[in-house]
Amino acid sequence: MERYKSGVPPTGKLDKLIIATLTDGSMWKCIDVRETIDSTNTFLKRKSDLKCGDVIVAETQTAGRGRRGRTWFSPRGNLYMSVCVNAGKDFEKAPLAGLAMAVAAAETIVSLGIDCNIKWPNDIVINGKKVCGVLSETAVSHENRRFCIVGIGINTEISHFCEEPMHPAVALCDVCGKKFDINKFTADLLIAFEKYLCTANMIEKYKKYCVNIGKTVKIIGSGGEYTAEAVDIGENGNLIIKTKSGYAAINSGEVSVRGVYGYCD
Ligand code: BTN
């Protein structure tokens, strides 16, 4: 773990009122900020009055969760946030919510002057190193409403290798080179996420950021691993691959995707 390697930590302390003011007029009507929480995703999932537009941000998590059952190391200094959005009657909107969050995170990071990409399905990488992960889950409220809980963890100050030892990681403050305000960053991310949730061509924008398209990828599933060419993103967010036996669509819940030489490439 490295702290303040070369950069400047973000300014400000997470503040509910500032984030609410900066997102005034958006769909985010109920913003909660806590110092410590087990997991922001778990917190929303057990909320009895869960509704679309709920947001929880935490300074640290004691039981942060990553994709595929992994732990998400959550030291103080990084950003942990989950939001609740409508998933549709049959959860049909859920697969795209994680992708929309990835596009929103990429755009918000680019607005700091940092070049970044998306590694399918929704890791954000800077020069091949992971800076951000997204965990998208479904939930059903007491009134039987279907929701998608989209959680995002961003290495703002601290890079780490904890959730998977082979992942090279980086923190925003190591590459930013200038001060950025944590409350503005959080609010900008929320506003961008709302925009991409409602943008018809979100997938087109996603593809521009996606580091895998046009490359050979290694696909790791329960039955072993194989290589294929990543050619496109399907309308439901699946990765379309070309193998010797033809085209196939792969689902992020079933496999991990890596570059042939390393994490991305
Ligand atoms: C991944 O494995 O890359 C996804 C990591 C997602 C971590 C975030 S941190 C906020 C939210 N709460 C959690 O417990 N997980 C997500």
PDB file of N, CA, C and O in Angstrom, residues 157-191:
ATOM      1  N   GLU A 157      -6.894   8.261  -2.843  1.00  0.00           N
ATOM      2  CA  GLU A 157      -5.604   8.535  -2.197  1.00  0.00           C
ATOM      3  C   GLU A 157      -4.696   7.321  -2.124  1.00  0.00           C
ATOM      4  O   GLU A 157      -3.478   7.458  -2.085  1.00  0.00           O
ATOM      5  N   ILE A 158      -5.286   6.152  -1.982  1.00  0.00           N
ATOM      6  CA  ILE A 158      -4.468   4.980  -1.639  1.00  0.00           C
ATOM      7  C   ILE A 158      -4.607   3.910  -2.707  1.00  0.00           C
ATOM      8  O   ILE A 158      -5.717   3.452  -2.993  1.00  0.00           O
ATOM      9  N   SER A 159      -3.465   3.514  -3.282  1.00  0.00           N
ATOM     10  CA  SER A 159      -3.516   2.414  -4.246  1.00  0.00           C
ATOM     11  C   SER A 159      -3.289   1.126  -3.467  1.00  0.00           C
ATOM     12  O   SER A 159      -2.610   1.118  -2.457  1.00  0.00           O
ATOM     13  N   HIS A 160      -3.879   0.057  -3.930  1.00  0.00           N
ATOM     14  CA  HIS A 160      -3.725  -1.195  -3.196  1.00  0.00           C
ATOM     15  C   HIS A 160      -3.844  -2.378  -4.131  1.00  0.00           C
ATOM     16  O   HIS A 160      -4.358  -2.262  -5.240  1.00  0.00           O
ATOM     17  N   PHE A 161      -3.387  -3.502  -3.680  1.00  0.00           N
ATOM     18  CA  PHE A 161      -3.387  -4.714  -4.486  1.00  0.00           C
ATOM     19  C   PHE A 161      -4.211  -5.787  -3.799  1.00  0.00           C
ATOM     20  O   PHE A 161      -4.067  -6.960  -4.065  1.00  0.00           O
ATOM     21  N   CYS A 162      -5.072  -5.340  -2.903  1.00  0.00           N
ATOM     22  CA  CYS A 162      -5.612  -6.300  -1.956  1.00  0.00           C
ATOM     23  C   CYS A 162      -6.667  -7.229  -2.532  1.00  0.00           C
ATOM     24  O   CYS A 162      -6.684  -8.406  -2.244  1.00  0.00           O
ATOM     25  N   GLU A 163      -7.548  -6.676  -3.399  1.00  0.00           N
ATOM     26  CA  GLU A 163      -8.695  -7.503  -3.766  1.00  0.00           C
ATOM     27  C   GLU A 163      -8.286  -8.644  -4.682  1.00  0.00           C
ATOM     28  O   GLU A 163      -8.962  -9.644  -4.764  1.00  0.00           O
ATOM     29  N   GLU A 164      -7.183  -8.483  -5.367  1.00  0.00           N
ATOM     30  CA  GLU A 164      -6.634  -9.603  -6.136  1.00  0.00           C
ATOM     31  C   GLU A 164      -5.141  -9.328  -6.295  1.00  0.00           C
ATOM     32  O   GLU A 164      -4.754  -8.309  -6.859  1.00  0.00           O
ATOM     33  N   PRO A 165      -4.292 -10.198  -5.803  1.00  0.00           N
ATOM     34  CA  PRO A 165      -2.873  -9.887  -5.736  1.00  0.00           C
ATOM     35  C   PRO A 165      -2.252  -9.501  -7.076  1.00  0.00           C
ATOM     36  O   PRO A 165      -1.309  -8.745  -7.122  1.00  0.00           O
ATOM     37  N   MET A 166      -2.796 -10.005  -8.190  1.00  0.00           N
ATOM     38  CA  MET A 166      -2.171  -9.729  -9.478  1.00  0.00           C
ATOM     39  C   MET A 166      -2.600  -8.390 -10.091  1.00  0.00           C
ATOM     40  O   MET A 166      -2.103  -7.997 -11.128  1.00  0.00           O
ATOM     41  N   HIS A 167      -3.549  -7.693  -9.463  1.00  0.00           N
ATOM     42  CA  HIS A 167      -4.005  -6.436 -10.046  1.00  0.00           C
ATOM     43  C   HIS A 167      -3.027  -5.314  -9.754  1.00  0.00           C
ATOM     44  O   HIS A 167      -2.857  -4.934  -8.599  1.00  0.00           O
ATOM     45  N   PRO A 168      -2.427  -4.717 -10.769  1.00  0.00           N
ATOM     46  CA  PRO A 168      -1.675  -3.499 -10.495  1.00  0.00           C
ATOM     47  C   PRO A 168      -2.679  -2.378 -10.206  1.00  0.00           C
ATOM     48  O   PRO A 168      -3.723  -2.308 -10.856  1.00  0.00           O
ATOM     49  N   ALA A 169      -2.402  -1.547  -9.227  1.00  0.00           N
ATOM     50  CA  ALA A 169      -3.373  -0.511  -8.857  1.00  0.00           C
ATOM     51  C   ALA A 169      -2.709   0.852  -8.791  1.00  0.00           C
ATOM     52  O   ALA A 169      -1.495   0.981  -8.681  1.00  0.00           O
ATOM     53  N   VAL A 170      -3.543   1.879  -8.847  1.00  0.00           N
ATOM     54  CA  VAL A 170      -3.050   3.248  -8.798  1.00  0.00           C
ATOM     55  C   VAL A 170      -4.097   4.094  -8.084  1.00  0.00           C
ATOM     56  O   VAL A 170      -5.261   3.689  -7.990  1.00  0.00           O
ATOM     57  N   ALA A 171      -3.673   5.240  -7.549  1.00  0.00           N
ATOM     58  CA  ALA A 171      -4.630   6.159  -6.918  1.00  0.00           C
ATOM     59  C   ALA A 171      -4.661   7.470  -7.706  1.00  0.00           C
ATOM     60  O   ALA A 171      -3.646   7.878  -8.293  1.00  0.00           O
ATOM     61  N   LEU A 172      -5.827   8.136  -7.695  1.00  0.00           N
ATOM     62  CA  LEU A 172      -5.962   9.379  -8.465  1.00  0.00           C
ATOM     63  C   LEU A 172      -4.924  10.411  -8.060  1.00  0.00           C
ATOM     64  O   LEU A 172      -4.359  11.110  -8.889  1.00  0.00           O
ATOM     65  N   CYS A 173      -4.661  10.509  -6.753  1.00  0.00           N
ATOM     66  CA  CYS A 173      -3.749  11.565  -6.307  1.00  0.00           C
ATOM     67  C   CYS A 173      -2.312  11.312  -6.762  1.00  0.00           C
ATOM     68  O   CYS A 173      -1.514  12.226  -6.809  1.00  0.00           O
ATOM     69  N   ASP A 174      -2.000  10.079  -7.156  1.00  0.00           N
ATOM     70  CA  ASP A 174      -0.652   9.785  -7.660  1.00  0.00           C
ATOM     71  C   ASP A 174      -0.459  10.293  -9.087  1.00  0.00           C
ATOM     72  O   ASP A 174       0.664  10.466  -9.535  1.00  0.00           O
ATOM     73  N   VAL A 175      -1.569  10.464  -9.808  1.00  0.00           N
ATOM     74  CA  VAL A 175      -1.442  10.813 -11.218  1.00  0.00           C
ATOM     75  C   VAL A 175      -2.054  12.175 -11.556  1.00  0.00           C
ATOM     76  O   VAL A 175      -1.892  12.677 -12.662  1.00  0.00           O
ATOM     77  N   CYS A 176      -2.753  12.771 -10.596  1.00  0.00           N
ATOM     78  CA  CYS A 176      -3.510  13.984 -10.908  1.00  0.00           C
ATOM     79  C   CYS A 176      -2.593  15.211 -11.027  1.00  0.00           C
ATOM     80  O   CYS A 176      -2.735  16.009 -11.931  1.00  0.00           O
ATOM     81  N   GLY A 177      -1.692  15.346 -10.079  1.00  0.00           N
ATOM     82  CA  GLY A 177      -0.748  16.461 -10.153  1.00  0.00           C
ATOM     83  C   GLY A 177      -1.347  17.798  -9.759  1.00  0.00           C
ATOM     84  O   GLY A 177      -0.690  18.827  -9.843  1.00  0.00           O
ATOM     85  N   LYS A 178      -2.614  17.825  -9.388  1.00  0.00           N
ATOM     86  CA  LYS A 178      -3.209  19.079  -8.898  1.00  0.00           C
ATOM     87  C   LYS A 178      -4.249  18.724  -7.849  1.00  0.00           C
ATOM     88  O   LYS A 178      -4.703  17.574  -7.778  1.00  0.00           O
ATOM     89  N   LYS A 179      -4.638  19.718  -7.051  1.00  0.00           N
ATOM     90  CA  LYS A 179      -5.639  19.455  -6.017  1.00  0.00           C
ATOM     91  C   LYS A 179      -7.008  19.255  -6.657  1.00  0.00           C
ATOM     92  O   LYS A 179      -7.341  19.936  -7.622  1.00  0.00           O
ATOM     93  N   PHE A 180      -7.780  18.325  -6.138  1.00  0.00           N
ATOM     94  CA  PHE A 180      -9.185  18.258  -6.547  1.00  0.00           C
ATOM     95  C   PHE A 180     -10.035  18.073  -5.306  1.00  0.00           C
ATOM     96  O   PHE A 180      -9.589  17.503  -4.321  1.00  0.00           O
ATOM     97  N   ASP A 181     -11.246  18.595  -5.406  1.00  0.00           N
ATOM     98  CA  ASP A 181     -12.128  18.615  -4.245  1.00  0.00           C
ATOM     99  C   ASP A 181     -12.975  17.339  -4.217  1.00  0.00           C
ATOM    100  O   ASP A 181     -13.668  17.030  -5.188  1.00  0.00           O
ATOM    101  N   ILE A 182     -12.928  16.627  -3.104  1.00  0.00           N
ATOM    102  CA  ILE A 182     -13.593  15.319  -3.022  1.00  0.00           C
ATOM    103  C   ILE A 182     -15.123  15.439  -3.117  1.00  0.00           C
ATOM    104  O   ILE A 182     -15.782  14.581  -3.700  1.00  0.00           O
ATOM    105  N   ASN A 183     -15.687  16.525  -2.575  1.00  0.00           N
ATOM    106  CA  ASN A 183     -17.147  16.678  -2.644  1.00  0.00           C
ATOM    107  C   ASN A 183     -17.602  17.014  -4.072  1.00  0.00           C
ATOM    108  O   ASN A 183     -18.606  16.485  -4.552  1.00  0.00           O
ATOM    109  N   LYS A 184     -16.818  17.852  -4.741  1.00  0.00           N
ATOM    110  CA  LYS A 184     -17.162  18.181  -6.140  1.00  0.00           C
ATOM    111  C   LYS A 184     -17.000  16.939  -7.016  1.00  0.00           C
ATOM    112  O   LYS A 184     -17.836  16.658  -7.881  1.00  0.00           O
ATOM    113  N   PHE A 185     -15.936  16.190  -6.766  1.00  0.00           N
ATOM    114  CA  PHE A 185     -15.700  14.965  -7.543  1.00  0.00           C
ATOM    115  C   PHE A 185     -16.890  14.002  -7.374  1.00  0.00           C
ATOM    116  O   PHE A 185     -17.402  13.446  -8.340  1.00  0.00           O
ATOM    117  N   THR A 186     -17.347  13.837  -6.137  1.00  0.00           N
ATOM    118  CA  THR A 186     -18.462  12.927  -5.845  1.00  0.00           C
ATOM    119  C   THR A 186     -19.745  13.419  -6.530  1.00  0.00           C
ATOM    120  O   THR A 186     -20.489  12.641  -7.144  1.00  0.00           O
ATOM    121  N   ALA A 187     -19.991  14.724  -6.425  1.00  0.00           N
ATOM    122  CA  ALA A 187     -21.199  15.297  -7.037  1.00  0.00           C
ATOM    123  C   ALA A 187     -21.130  15.177  -8.563  1.00  0.00           C
ATOM    124  O   ALA A 187     -22.122  14.803  -9.211  1.00  0.00           O
ATOM    125  N   ASP A 188     -19.965  15.453  -9.150  1.00  0.00           N
ATOM    126  CA  ASP A 188     -19.817  15.347 -10.612  1.00  0.00           C
ATOM    127  C   ASP A 188     -20.079  13.912 -11.074  1.00  0.00           C
ATOM    128  O   ASP A 188     -20.694  13.676 -12.113  1.00  0.00           O
ATOM    129  N   LEU A 189     -19.599  12.956 -10.267  1.00  0.00           N
ATOM    130  CA  LEU A 189     -19.803  11.540 -10.609  1.00  0.00           C
ATOM    131  C   LEU A 189     -21.296  11.194 -10.589  1.00  0.00           C
ATOM    132  O   LEU A 189     -21.810  10.519 -11.488  1.00  0.00           O
ATOM    133  N   LEU A 190     -21.998  11.671  -9.571  1.00  0.00           N
ATOM    134  CA  LEU A 190     -23.439  11.401  -9.471  1.00  0.00           C
ATOM    135  C   LEU A 190     -24.195  12.009 -10.654  1.00  0.00           C
ATOM    136  O   LEU A 190     -25.085  11.372 -11.245  1.00  0.00           O
ATOM    137  N   ILE A 191     -23.826  13.248 -11.007  1.00  0.00           N
ATOM    138  CA  ILE A 191     -24.516  13.929 -12.110  1.00  0.00           C
ATOM    139  C   ILE A 191     -24.231  13.195 -13.434  1.00  0.00           C
ATOM    140  O   ILE A 191     -25.126  12.967 -14.246  1.00  0.00           O
TER     141      ILE A 191
END
